[in-house]
Amino acid sequence: MCLISEDEHLRKMAERMQEKFKKYWGEPEKMNKMIFIASVLDPRNKFEYVEGALEELFGEEKEKKINVEVYAYMNSLFGEYLKKYSTGSCPQSPSSSTSSNNTSNTSSGSVITVSLIRTKLHLKKQKEDNGSGGAKSELDKYISEEQEPFSEEFDILSWWKTHAPRFPILSELARDVLAIPISSVASECVFSTGGHILDSFRSSLTPKWEQALICVQDWFREEKNPISVEEDLEYLEELELAMENNGSTTTII
């Protein structure tokens, strides 16, 4: 492991990475419950995988606490969808007897610890029917059924589309939850350094000067011939500095 590497530079880098990881993922109580619900809505995972992953990462005590919270939150969310679609407005997908084993589009990828956790969970327990005489909700029915065999090529969305007639309301919930982006930052921005490099002029713009530059930019766009302002940057910096020293508050229009 890098944390115990003899290379000091590598070790310090790993320590910083671990600190950053713990900042966002070290306290499961503060994590968005939608992350866990999305995993439960994966027919290969359901609650068994969430339980195993939480226990592996945070210990049995935290696992039980978070699992109860996730189940309660998911029940509450399903209740909202039940009220919304109980009038029969929920769209139905064509019935199909196709086995979920035939859905084989490429999934978004697997978690690093999938193989370890699944090995520990394999045949750990079988879901038992609760034996109650009352009808189960779609959510309880879905959770009580066996998980789908794990496959890297498993297509979650195709599975829910195929099983929508069996879970009309839960499939609507799954469609909305599984469509939530994992990050609000575009992938090209994450790996690009271009947007993070600012010269001293751009990084010190005041709101007043931003307003003026936007206005000037509109004027330039009206010109038929392109205008270069690169040579004026030094002059603009000097002008801004002079205005700050003079305490001028004149608005440039």
PDB file of N, CA and C in Angstrom, residues 145-205:
ATOM      1  N   GLU A 145     -37.170 -10.794  -3.126  1.00  0.00           N
ATOM      2  CA  GLU A 145     -36.785 -11.708  -4.200  1.00  0.00           C
ATOM      3  C   GLU A 145     -35.264 -11.855  -4.269  1.00  0.00           C
ATOM      4  N   GLU A 146     -34.844 -12.944  -4.892  1.00  0.00           N
ATOM      5  CA  GLU A 146     -33.413 -13.218  -5.023  1.00  0.00           C
ATOM      6  C   GLU A 146     -32.732 -12.164  -5.894  1.00  0.00           C
ATOM      7  N   GLN A 147     -31.473 -11.920  -5.592  1.00  0.00           N
ATOM      8  CA  GLN A 147     -30.698 -11.007  -6.429  1.00  0.00           C
ATOM      9  C   GLN A 147     -30.385 -11.655  -7.775  1.00  0.00           C
ATOM     10  N   GLU A 148     -30.177 -10.807  -8.761  1.00  0.00           N
ATOM     11  CA  GLU A 148     -29.765 -11.291 -10.073  1.00  0.00           C
ATOM     12  C   GLU A 148     -28.286 -11.672 -10.021  1.00  0.00           C
ATOM     13  N   PRO A 149     -27.881 -12.651 -10.810  1.00  0.00           N
ATOM     14  CA  PRO A 149     -26.458 -13.019 -10.849  1.00  0.00           C
ATOM     15  C   PRO A 149     -25.610 -11.825 -11.283  1.00  0.00           C
ATOM     16  N   PHE A 150     -24.462 -11.683 -10.659  1.00  0.00           N
ATOM     17  CA  PHE A 150     -23.609 -10.544 -10.982  1.00  0.00           C
ATOM     18  C   PHE A 150     -22.972 -10.723 -12.348  1.00  0.00           C
ATOM     19  N   SER A 151     -23.016  -9.641 -13.133  1.00  0.00           N
ATOM     20  CA  SER A 151     -22.387  -9.622 -14.447  1.00  0.00           C
ATOM     21  C   SER A 151     -21.981  -8.199 -14.768  1.00  0.00           C
ATOM     22  N   GLU A 152     -20.773  -8.041 -15.296  1.00  0.00           N
ATOM     23  CA  GLU A 152     -20.293  -6.712 -15.674  1.00  0.00           C
ATOM     24  C   GLU A 152     -21.148  -6.122 -16.792  1.00  0.00           C
ATOM     25  N   GLU A 153     -21.771  -6.982 -17.596  1.00  0.00           N
ATOM     26  CA  GLU A 153     -22.547  -6.526 -18.745  1.00  0.00           C
ATOM     27  C   GLU A 153     -24.026  -6.351 -18.420  1.00  0.00           C
ATOM     28  N   PHE A 154     -24.381  -6.490 -17.175  1.00  0.00           N
ATOM     29  CA  PHE A 154     -25.783  -6.353 -16.775  1.00  0.00           C
ATOM     30  C   PHE A 154     -26.269  -4.928 -17.025  1.00  0.00           C
ATOM     31  N   ASP A 155     -27.439  -4.790 -17.663  1.00  0.00           N
ATOM     32  CA  ASP A 155     -28.025  -3.481 -17.968  1.00  0.00           C
ATOM     33  C   ASP A 155     -29.177  -3.224 -16.997  1.00  0.00           C
ATOM     34  N   ILE A 156     -28.942  -2.347 -16.031  1.00  0.00           N
ATOM     35  CA  ILE A 156     -29.940  -2.083 -14.988  1.00  0.00           C
ATOM     36  C   ILE A 156     -31.206  -1.479 -15.570  1.00  0.00           C
ATOM     37  N   LEU A 157     -31.055  -0.514 -16.462  1.00  0.00           N
ATOM     38  CA  LEU A 157     -32.228   0.166 -17.019  1.00  0.00           C
ATOM     39  C   LEU A 157     -33.074  -0.782 -17.858  1.00  0.00           C
ATOM     40  N   SER A 158     -32.426  -1.675 -18.594  1.00  0.00           N
ATOM     41  CA  SER A 158     -33.181  -2.662 -19.375  1.00  0.00           C
ATOM     42  C   SER A 158     -33.940  -3.617 -18.453  1.00  0.00           C
ATOM     43  N   TRP A 159     -33.317  -3.956 -17.335  1.00  0.00           N
ATOM     44  CA  TRP A 159     -33.993  -4.844 -16.379  1.00  0.00           C
ATOM     45  C   TRP A 159     -35.259  -4.189 -15.847  1.00  0.00           C
ATOM     46  N   TRP A 160     -35.165  -2.924 -15.460  1.00  0.00           N
ATOM     47  CA  TRP A 160     -36.338  -2.242 -14.921  1.00  0.00           C
ATOM     48  C   TRP A 160     -37.404  -2.035 -15.990  1.00  0.00           C
ATOM     49  N   LYS A 161     -36.986  -1.818 -17.221  1.00  0.00           N
ATOM     50  CA  LYS A 161     -37.959  -1.680 -18.310  1.00  0.00           C
ATOM     51  C   LYS A 161     -38.704  -2.992 -18.527  1.00  0.00           C
ATOM     52  N   THR A 162     -37.972  -4.083 -18.470  1.00  0.00           N
ATOM     53  CA  THR A 162     -38.580  -5.401 -18.659  1.00  0.00           C
ATOM     54  C   THR A 162     -39.528  -5.756 -17.519  1.00  0.00           C
ATOM     55  N   HIS A 163     -39.174  -5.368 -16.295  1.00  0.00           N
ATOM     56  CA  HIS A 163     -39.968  -5.744 -15.124  1.00  0.00           C
ATOM     57  C   HIS A 163     -40.923  -4.650 -14.663  1.00  0.00           C
ATOM     58  N   ALA A 164     -41.088  -3.620 -15.469  1.00  0.00           N
ATOM     59  CA  ALA A 164     -42.016  -2.541 -15.110  1.00  0.00           C
ATOM     60  C   ALA A 164     -43.450  -3.030 -14.896  1.00  0.00           C
ATOM     61  N   PRO A 165     -43.948  -4.017 -15.664  1.00  0.00           N
ATOM     62  CA  PRO A 165     -45.308  -4.507 -15.390  1.00  0.00           C
ATOM     63  C   PRO A 165     -45.459  -5.113 -13.993  1.00  0.00           C
ATOM     64  N   ARG A 166     -44.395  -5.685 -13.460  1.00  0.00           N
ATOM     65  CA  ARG A 166     -44.452  -6.265 -12.120  1.00  0.00           C
ATOM     66  C   ARG A 166     -44.276  -5.205 -11.048  1.00  0.00           C
ATOM     67  N   PHE A 167     -43.466  -4.198 -11.345  1.00  0.00           N
ATOM     68  CA  PHE A 167     -43.203  -3.120 -10.384  1.00  0.00           C
ATOM     69  C   PHE A 167     -43.482  -1.759 -11.035  1.00  0.00           C
ATOM     70  N   PRO A 168     -44.732  -1.472 -11.351  1.00  0.00           N
ATOM     71  CA  PRO A 168     -45.039  -0.231 -12.088  1.00  0.00           C
ATOM     72  C   PRO A 168     -44.630   1.042 -11.366  1.00  0.00           C
ATOM     73  N   ILE A 169     -44.837   1.085 -10.058  1.00  0.00           N
ATOM     74  CA  ILE A 169     -44.509   2.302  -9.302  1.00  0.00           C
ATOM     75  C   ILE A 169     -43.032   2.321  -8.925  1.00  0.00           C
ATOM     76  N   LEU A 170     -42.527   1.197  -8.474  1.00  0.00           N
ATOM     77  CA  LEU A 170     -41.115   1.124  -8.093  1.00  0.00           C
ATOM     78  C   LEU A 170     -40.212   1.370  -9.300  1.00  0.00           C
ATOM     79  N   SER A 171     -40.656   0.967 -10.488  1.00  0.00           N
ATOM     80  CA  SER A 171     -39.850   1.206 -11.688  1.00  0.00           C
ATOM     81  C   SER A 171     -39.752   2.694 -11.998  1.00  0.00           C
ATOM     82  N   GLU A 172     -40.814   3.451 -11.677  1.00  0.00           N
ATOM     83  CA  GLU A 172     -40.753   4.907 -11.852  1.00  0.00           C
ATOM     84  C   GLU A 172     -39.727   5.514 -10.890  1.00  0.00           C
ATOM     85  N   LEU A 173     -39.737   5.014  -9.664  1.00  0.00           N
ATOM     86  CA  LEU A 173     -38.755   5.469  -8.681  1.00  0.00           C
ATOM     87  C   LEU A 173     -37.341   5.137  -9.142  1.00  0.00           C
ATOM     88  N   ALA A 174     -37.151   3.918  -9.630  1.00  0.00           N
ATOM     89  CA  ALA A 174     -35.830   3.496 -10.098  1.00  0.00           C
ATOM     90  C   ALA A 174     -35.367   4.342 -11.278  1.00  0.00           C
ATOM     91  N   ARG A 175     -36.285   4.646 -12.177  1.00  0.00           N
ATOM     92  CA  ARG A 175     -35.915   5.446 -13.348  1.00  0.00           C
ATOM     93  C   ARG A 175     -35.400   6.820 -12.937  1.00  0.00           C
ATOM     94  N   ASP A 176     -36.061   7.432 -11.965  1.00  0.00           N
ATOM     95  CA  ASP A 176     -35.652   8.770 -11.525  1.00  0.00           C
ATOM     96  C   ASP A 176     -34.351   8.733 -10.725  1.00  0.00           C
ATOM     97  N   VAL A 177     -34.227   7.754  -9.838  1.00  0.00           N
ATOM     98  CA  VAL A 177     -33.035   7.679  -8.986  1.00  0.00           C
ATOM     99  C   VAL A 177     -31.790   7.339  -9.805  1.00  0.00           C
ATOM    100  N   LEU A 178     -31.925   6.379 -10.709  1.00  0.00           N
ATOM    101  CA  LEU A 178     -30.767   5.941 -11.488  1.00  0.00           C
ATOM    102  C   LEU A 178     -30.347   6.956 -12.542  1.00  0.00           C
ATOM    103  N   ALA A 179     -31.180   7.972 -12.755  1.00  0.00           N
ATOM    104  CA  ALA A 179     -30.835   9.023 -13.721  1.00  0.00           C
ATOM    105  C   ALA A 179     -30.087  10.180 -13.072  1.00  0.00           C
ATOM    106  N   ILE A 180     -29.940  10.153 -11.752  1.00  0.00           N
ATOM    107  CA  ILE A 180     -29.243  11.239 -11.053  1.00  0.00           C
ATOM    108  C   ILE A 180     -27.753  11.173 -11.365  1.00  0.00           C
ATOM    109  N   PRO A 181     -27.150  12.259 -11.848  1.00  0.00           N
ATOM    110  CA  PRO A 181     -25.705  12.249 -12.136  1.00  0.00           C
ATOM    111  C   PRO A 181     -24.909  12.036 -10.848  1.00  0.00           C
ATOM    112  N   ILE A 182     -23.855  11.269 -10.944  1.00  0.00           N
ATOM    113  CA  ILE A 182     -23.022  11.018  -9.773  1.00  0.00           C
ATOM    114  C   ILE A 182     -22.213  12.244  -9.414  1.00  0.00           C
ATOM    115  N   SER A 183     -21.991  13.140 -10.383  1.00  0.00           N
ATOM    116  CA  SER A 183     -21.233  14.362 -10.139  1.00  0.00           C
ATOM    117  C   SER A 183     -21.858  15.511 -10.898  1.00  0.00           C
ATOM    118  N   SER A 184     -21.801  16.694 -10.317  1.00  0.00           N
ATOM    119  CA  SER A 184     -22.319  17.890 -10.978  1.00  0.00           C
ATOM    120  C   SER A 184     -21.252  18.570 -11.818  1.00  0.00           C
ATOM    121  N   VAL A 185     -20.040  18.015 -11.823  1.00  0.00           N
ATOM    122  CA  VAL A 185     -18.933  18.576 -12.596  1.00  0.00           C
ATOM    123  C   VAL A 185     -18.748  17.757 -13.864  1.00  0.00           C
ATOM    124  N   ALA A 186     -18.710  18.426 -14.997  1.00  0.00           N
ATOM    125  CA  ALA A 186     -18.508  17.733 -16.265  1.00  0.00           C
ATOM    126  C   ALA A 186     -17.170  17.011 -16.261  1.00  0.00           C
ATOM    127  N   SER A 187     -17.151  15.802 -16.846  1.00  0.00           N
ATOM    128  CA  SER A 187     -15.933  14.991 -16.806  1.00  0.00           C
ATOM    129  C   SER A 187     -14.760  15.686 -17.475  1.00  0.00           C
ATOM    130  N   GLU A 188     -15.023  16.460 -18.547  1.00  0.00           N
ATOM    131  CA  GLU A 188     -13.912  17.122 -19.213  1.00  0.00           C
ATOM    132  C   GLU A 188     -13.285  18.199 -18.336  1.00  0.00           C
ATOM    133  N   CYS A 189     -14.080  18.747 -17.392  1.00  0.00           N
ATOM    134  CA  CYS A 189     -13.537  19.763 -16.484  1.00  0.00           C
ATOM    135  C   CYS A 189     -12.654  19.139 -15.410  1.00  0.00           C
ATOM    136  N   VAL A 190     -12.988  17.908 -15.028  1.00  0.00           N
ATOM    137  CA  VAL A 190     -12.235  17.246 -13.963  1.00  0.00           C
ATOM    138  C   VAL A 190     -10.794  17.012 -14.378  1.00  0.00           C
ATOM    139  N   PHE A 191     -10.601  16.621 -15.648  1.00  0.00           N
ATOM    140  CA  PHE A 191      -9.268  16.251 -16.105  1.00  0.00           C
ATOM    141  C   PHE A 191      -8.591  17.349 -16.922  1.00  0.00           C
ATOM    142  N   SER A 192      -9.178  18.531 -16.962  1.00  0.00           N
ATOM    143  CA  SER A 192      -8.597  19.639 -17.704  1.00  0.00           C
ATOM    144  C   SER A 192      -8.049  20.679 -16.742  1.00  0.00           C
ATOM    145  N   THR A 193      -6.835  21.126 -17.021  1.00  0.00           N
ATOM    146  CA  THR A 193      -6.237  22.170 -16.188  1.00  0.00           C
ATOM    147  C   THR A 193      -6.420  23.545 -16.794  1.00  0.00           C
ATOM    148  N   GLY A 194      -6.948  23.603 -18.016  1.00  0.00           N
ATOM    149  CA  GLY A 194      -7.095  24.881 -18.691  1.00  0.00           C
ATOM    150  C   GLY A 194      -7.952  25.862 -17.929  1.00  0.00           C
ATOM    151  N   GLY A 195      -9.048  25.372 -17.373  1.00  0.00           N
ATOM    152  CA  GLY A 195      -9.962  26.265 -16.681  1.00  0.00           C
ATOM    153  C   GLY A 195      -9.469  26.713 -15.324  1.00  0.00           C
ATOM    154  N   HIS A 196      -8.384  26.099 -14.831  1.00  0.00           N
ATOM    155  CA  HIS A 196      -7.883  26.446 -13.501  1.00  0.00           C
ATOM    156  C   HIS A 196      -6.723  27.440 -13.553  1.00  0.00           C
ATOM    157  N   ILE A 197      -6.307  27.806 -14.759  1.00  0.00           N
ATOM    158  CA  ILE A 197      -5.180  28.716 -14.895  1.00  0.00           C
ATOM    159  C   ILE A 197      -5.696  30.115 -15.167  1.00  0.00           C
ATOM    160  N   LEU A 198      -5.521  31.031 -14.236  1.00  0.00           N
ATOM    161  CA  LEU A 198      -5.971  32.414 -14.369  1.00  0.00           C
ATOM    162  C   LEU A 198      -4.779  33.340 -14.237  1.00  0.00           C
ATOM    163  N   ASP A 199      -4.735  34.331 -15.121  1.00  0.00           N
ATOM    164  CA  ASP A 199      -3.684  35.325 -14.954  1.00  0.00           C
ATOM    165  C   ASP A 199      -4.079  36.290 -13.843  1.00  0.00           C
ATOM    166  N   SER A 200      -3.147  37.139 -13.452  1.00  0.00           N
ATOM    167  CA  SER A 200      -3.393  38.050 -12.329  1.00  0.00           C
ATOM    168  C   SER A 200      -4.524  39.023 -12.626  1.00  0.00           C
ATOM    169  N   PHE A 201      -4.732  39.319 -13.904  1.00  0.00           N
ATOM    170  CA  PHE A 201      -5.791  40.268 -14.255  1.00  0.00           C
ATOM    171  C   PHE A 201      -7.174  39.634 -14.092  1.00  0.00           C
ATOM    172  N   ARG A 202      -7.342  38.430 -14.638  1.00  0.00           N
ATOM    173  CA  ARG A 202      -8.648  37.770 -14.579  1.00  0.00           C
ATOM    174  C   ARG A 202      -9.034  37.409 -13.153  1.00  0.00           C
ATOM    175  N   SER A 203      -8.053  37.007 -12.353  1.00  0.00           N
ATOM    176  CA  SER A 203      -8.369  36.544 -11.005  1.00  0.00           C
ATOM    177  C   SER A 203      -8.657  37.680 -10.033  1.00  0.00           C
ATOM    178  N   SER A 204      -8.409  38.934 -10.458  1.00  0.00           N
ATOM    179  CA  SER A 204      -8.630  40.058  -9.548  1.00  0.00           C
ATOM    180  C   SER A 204      -9.707  41.016 -10.039  1.00  0.00           C
ATOM    181  N   LEU A 205     -10.507  40.565 -10.976  1.00  0.00           N
ATOM    182  CA  LEU A 205     -11.557  41.435 -11.506  1.00  0.00           C
ATOM    183  C   LEU A 205     -12.594  41.739 -10.436  1.00  0.00           C
TER     184      LEU A 205
END
